Amino acid sequence: MKKLLVLPAIAAVIMSSCAGNPEGKKAEVQDSVATEQIATPAGEVFNVDATQSKVVWTGTKVTGAHTGTIAIKSGSLNVNNGVLTGGTFTLDLNTISSTDLEGEYKEKLDGHLKAADFFDVAKFPEATFVVTKAEAGATAQDVKISGNLTIKGITKNISFDAKVIESNATTIKTEADFNIVRADWGVSYEGKKDDLISAEINFKVSLVATK
C-alpha cells in the first residue's frame, strides 16, 4: 500500500521539474561563428518595413506558456531575380512585451524579461541577425537560411527553414518559425523550483521589405 502512495508523489516531482519546449523545429547551431559572411549578396537591396514586420516569441513552463512580441528596429533583404540571397535585421529588446497578460502581471513579466537573468536589455539593448548563407529548398518558396545570431553579446551561427511568401519588383515577404536553446546565448534563468521554464524559446519571424 505504501508503494502505491509513493508512486504518485514521485510522478508529481518529475512533472514539476520538467517543462516541455514550445512547438517549433530547433535551429541547427554551429560551434563557431561562420567567418565566410556574404559581404555583398547578389541582387537588389529591399529595406525592411518595421511597421509591417514582426517577431513573436513563445516560452513554456510546467504550468503553461507565455507569448509576446519584439519590435524590429531596422533591416534589409537582398533579392536577385526574385530569389532571397541575403539580409540582416536588428531587434529592439527594450520593446519585449508579453501579449497574453495584462496589468501588474504583464508589468512583472515584461520587467523580468528585461532583467539581467533574461535579456539584460540595459547592457544589451539590441539583438541582431546577419545572413551568411541562403540555400534553395524543396520548392521555389522554400529557403534554408544560415546566419549569425547575436544576443547578450554572444554570437552563434544558426540554420533554419524559411519561406518566401511573396517576391516581386517592389516587395518581398518572408516567414520563419524556429526554436533556439536560450542558454546558448546566456539566457539562463531556470524558473521557480516548482514551475521550471523550457530550455527553448520559439521565434516566429515575419519580414516585409520594400524598395
Short mmCIF file of C-alpha atoms in Angstrom, two decimals:
data_model
loop_
_atom_site.label_atom_id
_atom_site.label_comp_id
_atom_site.label_asym_id
_atom_site.label_seq_id
_atom_site.Cartn_x
_atom_site.Cartn_y
_atom_site.Cartn_z
CA MET A 1 0.00 0.00 0.00
CA LYS A 2 2.83 2.41 0.83
CA LYS A 3 4.43 1.78 -2.57
CA LEU A 4 1.18 2.75 -4.29
CA LEU A 5 1.13 6.04 -2.38
CA VAL A 6 4.77 6.81 -3.20
CA LEU A 7 4.40 6.43 -6.97
CA PRO A 8 2.07 9.44 -7.45
CA ALA A 9 4.40 11.54 -5.31
CA ILE A 10 7.39 10.62 -7.47
CA ALA A 11 5.41 11.38 -10.61
CA ALA A 12 4.48 14.81 -9.24
CA VAL A 13 8.13 15.63 -8.54
CA ILE A 14 9.13 14.61 -12.07
CA MET A 15 6.34 16.71 -13.62
CA SER A 16 7.27 19.76 -11.56
CA SER A 17 10.89 19.58 -12.70
CA CYS A 18 10.20 19.33 -16.45
CA ALA A 19 8.85 21.89 -18.90
CA GLY A 20 8.09 20.86 -22.46
CA ASN A 21 9.53 23.08 -25.18
CA PRO A 22 7.23 25.23 -27.33
CA GLU A 23 6.21 23.87 -30.72
CA GLY A 24 8.77 24.52 -33.44
CA LYS A 25 11.79 22.95 -35.10
CA LYS A 26 15.03 23.64 -33.26
CA ALA A 27 17.52 25.63 -35.31
CA GLU A 28 20.83 23.96 -36.03
CA VAL A 29 23.65 25.65 -34.13
CA GLN A 30 27.29 25.69 -35.22
CA ASP A 31 30.02 25.53 -32.59
CA SER A 32 31.68 28.60 -34.04
CA VAL A 33 30.57 31.69 -35.91
CA ALA A 34 30.72 31.42 -39.68
CA THR A 35 33.62 33.53 -40.92
CA GLU A 36 32.63 33.47 -44.58
CA GLN A 37 29.85 36.02 -44.42
CA ILE A 38 28.20 37.17 -47.63
CA ALA A 39 29.87 40.57 -47.82
CA THR A 40 27.88 41.73 -50.85
CA PRO A 41 24.95 39.42 -51.65
CA ALA A 42 23.83 39.38 -55.26
CA GLY A 43 20.80 41.40 -56.27
CA GLU A 44 19.00 44.49 -55.07
CA VAL A 45 18.50 45.76 -51.53
CA PHE A 46 14.99 45.91 -50.08
CA ASN A 47 14.54 47.81 -46.81
CA VAL A 48 12.63 46.06 -44.02
CA ASP A 49 9.39 47.84 -43.13
CA ALA A 50 9.33 47.72 -39.33
CA THR A 51 5.64 48.62 -39.20
CA GLN A 52 4.66 45.54 -41.24
CA SER A 53 7.29 43.15 -39.87
CA LYS A 54 7.18 41.39 -36.51
CA VAL A 55 8.77 38.84 -34.23
CA VAL A 56 6.54 36.74 -31.98
CA TRP A 57 8.14 34.73 -29.16
CA THR A 58 6.75 31.85 -27.10
CA GLY A 59 8.17 30.29 -23.96
CA THR A 60 6.66 27.45 -21.98
CA LYS A 61 6.82 26.34 -18.37
CA VAL A 62 5.42 23.49 -16.31
CA THR A 63 2.17 25.33 -15.61
CA GLY A 64 1.60 26.92 -19.01
CA ALA A 65 3.11 29.29 -21.58
CA HIS A 66 3.66 32.96 -22.35
CA THR A 67 3.82 34.67 -25.70
CA GLY A 68 4.66 38.17 -26.86
CA THR A 69 6.41 40.38 -29.37
CA ILE A 70 9.70 42.17 -30.02
CA ALA A 71 9.87 45.16 -32.36
CA ILE A 72 12.16 45.12 -35.37
CA LYS A 73 14.30 48.25 -35.36
CA SER A 74 15.80 48.06 -38.84
CA GLY A 75 16.94 45.67 -41.53
CA SER A 76 17.31 44.83 -45.19
CA LEU A 77 16.92 41.86 -47.53
CA ASN A 78 18.86 41.14 -50.71
CA VAL A 79 16.96 39.76 -53.69
CA ASN A 80 18.30 38.56 -57.02
CA ASN A 81 15.71 37.78 -59.73
CA GLY A 82 13.09 37.08 -57.07
CA VAL A 83 15.41 34.87 -55.02
CA LEU A 84 16.43 35.76 -51.47
CA THR A 85 20.23 35.96 -51.30
CA GLY A 86 21.00 37.70 -48.00
CA GLY A 87 19.89 40.12 -45.36
CA THR A 88 20.16 41.44 -41.85
CA PHE A 89 17.87 42.82 -39.15
CA THR A 90 18.09 44.32 -35.68
CA LEU A 91 15.67 43.82 -32.79
CA ASP A 92 14.96 46.44 -30.12
CA LEU A 93 14.99 44.34 -26.95
CA ASN A 94 13.61 47.25 -24.92
CA THR A 95 10.30 46.50 -26.65
CA ILE A 96 9.94 42.94 -25.33
CA SER A 97 6.30 42.65 -24.38
CA SER A 98 4.05 39.80 -23.30
CA THR A 99 0.69 39.76 -25.07
CA ASP A 100 -1.09 37.09 -23.02
CA LEU A 101 -1.10 39.08 -19.76
CA GLU A 102 -2.50 42.40 -18.53
CA GLY A 103 -1.93 44.83 -15.70
CA GLU A 104 0.55 44.11 -12.93
CA TYR A 105 1.18 40.54 -14.13
CA LYS A 106 2.23 41.83 -17.55
CA GLU A 107 4.43 44.53 -16.00
CA LYS A 108 6.11 42.00 -13.74
CA LEU A 109 6.87 39.53 -16.56
CA ASP A 110 8.00 42.22 -19.01
CA GLY A 111 10.30 43.68 -16.37
CA HIS A 112 11.78 40.28 -15.59
CA LEU A 113 12.40 39.54 -19.28
CA LYS A 114 14.40 42.76 -19.49
CA ALA A 115 16.41 41.94 -16.35
CA ALA A 116 19.93 40.52 -16.20
CA ASP A 117 18.91 36.87 -15.78
CA PHE A 118 16.96 37.06 -19.03
CA PHE A 119 17.96 39.51 -21.80
CA ASP A 120 19.69 42.22 -19.72
CA VAL A 121 18.47 44.98 -22.02
CA ALA A 122 20.16 47.75 -20.05
CA LYS A 123 23.50 46.30 -21.12
CA PHE A 124 22.45 44.66 -24.38
CA PRO A 125 19.58 46.71 -25.85
CA GLU A 126 19.72 45.08 -29.29
CA ALA A 127 19.86 41.63 -30.86
CA THR A 128 20.99 41.14 -34.45
CA PHE A 129 20.82 38.53 -37.18
CA VAL A 130 23.08 38.54 -40.27
CA VAL A 131 22.52 36.04 -43.07
CA THR A 132 25.67 34.13 -44.01
CA LYS A 133 24.08 31.72 -46.49
CA ALA A 134 20.75 31.32 -48.29
CA GLU A 135 20.16 27.96 -49.99
CA ALA A 136 17.27 26.88 -52.20
CA GLY A 137 14.80 24.47 -50.62
CA ALA A 138 12.39 21.84 -51.92
CA THR A 139 10.11 24.39 -53.62
CA ALA A 140 10.51 27.86 -55.09
CA GLN A 141 9.19 29.31 -51.81
CA ASP A 142 11.45 27.31 -49.50
CA VAL A 143 14.89 28.52 -48.46
CA LYS A 144 17.33 27.36 -45.80
CA ILE A 145 18.86 30.30 -44.00
CA SER A 146 22.14 30.29 -42.09
CA GLY A 147 23.23 33.34 -40.17
CA ASN A 148 24.91 34.83 -37.14
CA LEU A 149 22.50 35.49 -34.27
CA THR A 150 23.79 37.83 -31.56
CA ILE A 151 22.03 38.07 -28.18
CA LYS A 152 23.60 39.44 -24.98
CA GLY A 153 26.91 39.88 -26.82
CA ILE A 154 27.07 36.18 -27.73
CA THR A 155 27.14 35.27 -31.42
CA LYS A 156 26.38 31.82 -32.83
CA ASN A 157 25.68 30.67 -36.35
CA ILE A 158 22.27 29.03 -36.72
CA SER A 159 20.40 27.42 -39.61
CA PHE A 160 16.63 27.15 -40.05
CA ASP A 161 13.94 26.77 -42.72
CA ALA A 162 12.18 29.85 -44.09
CA LYS A 163 9.62 30.64 -46.77
CA VAL A 164 9.37 33.46 -49.29
CA ILE A 165 5.66 34.26 -49.25
CA GLU A 166 5.82 37.00 -51.88
CA SER A 167 8.52 38.37 -54.15
CA ASN A 168 8.03 40.98 -56.85
CA ALA A 169 9.69 44.12 -58.18
CA THR A 170 8.81 46.20 -55.11
CA THR A 171 8.16 43.83 -52.20
CA ILE A 172 9.47 40.66 -50.59
CA LYS A 173 7.78 38.88 -47.70
CA THR A 174 9.44 36.08 -45.75
CA GLU A 175 8.48 33.93 -42.77
CA ALA A 176 10.41 31.62 -40.44
CA ASP A 177 9.43 29.56 -37.40
CA PHE A 178 12.19 28.05 -35.25
CA ASN A 179 13.40 27.37 -31.71
CA ILE A 180 16.70 28.19 -30.04
CA VAL A 181 18.18 26.87 -26.80
CA ARG A 182 18.20 30.07 -24.76
CA ALA A 183 21.16 29.09 -22.54
CA ASP A 184 23.38 29.12 -25.66
CA TRP A 185 23.00 32.92 -25.54
CA GLY A 186 23.32 33.32 -21.78
CA VAL A 187 19.58 33.42 -21.04
CA SER A 188 19.90 31.03 -18.15
CA TYR A 189 17.07 31.73 -15.67
CA GLU A 190 15.52 28.36 -14.82
CA GLY A 191 12.28 29.49 -13.24
CA LYS A 192 10.80 28.59 -9.88
CA LYS A 193 11.63 25.17 -8.44
CA ASP A 194 8.02 24.05 -8.79
CA ASP A 195 7.46 25.77 -12.15
CA LEU A 196 10.59 25.45 -14.31
CA ILE A 197 10.62 27.08 -17.73
CA SER A 198 11.50 25.46 -21.05
CA ALA A 199 15.06 25.22 -22.35
CA GLU A 200 13.97 26.50 -25.76
CA ILE A 201 12.30 29.69 -26.99
CA ASN A 202 10.25 29.75 -30.17
CA PHE A 203 10.51 32.67 -32.60
CA LYS A 204 8.11 33.35 -35.45
CA VAL A 205 9.69 35.97 -37.71
CA SER A 206 7.74 37.79 -40.43
CA LEU A 207 9.68 40.28 -42.54
CA VAL A 208 8.25 42.63 -45.15
CA ALA A 209 10.83 44.57 -47.17
CA THR A 210 10.17 47.09 -49.90
CA LYS A 211 12.08 49.22 -52.41
#
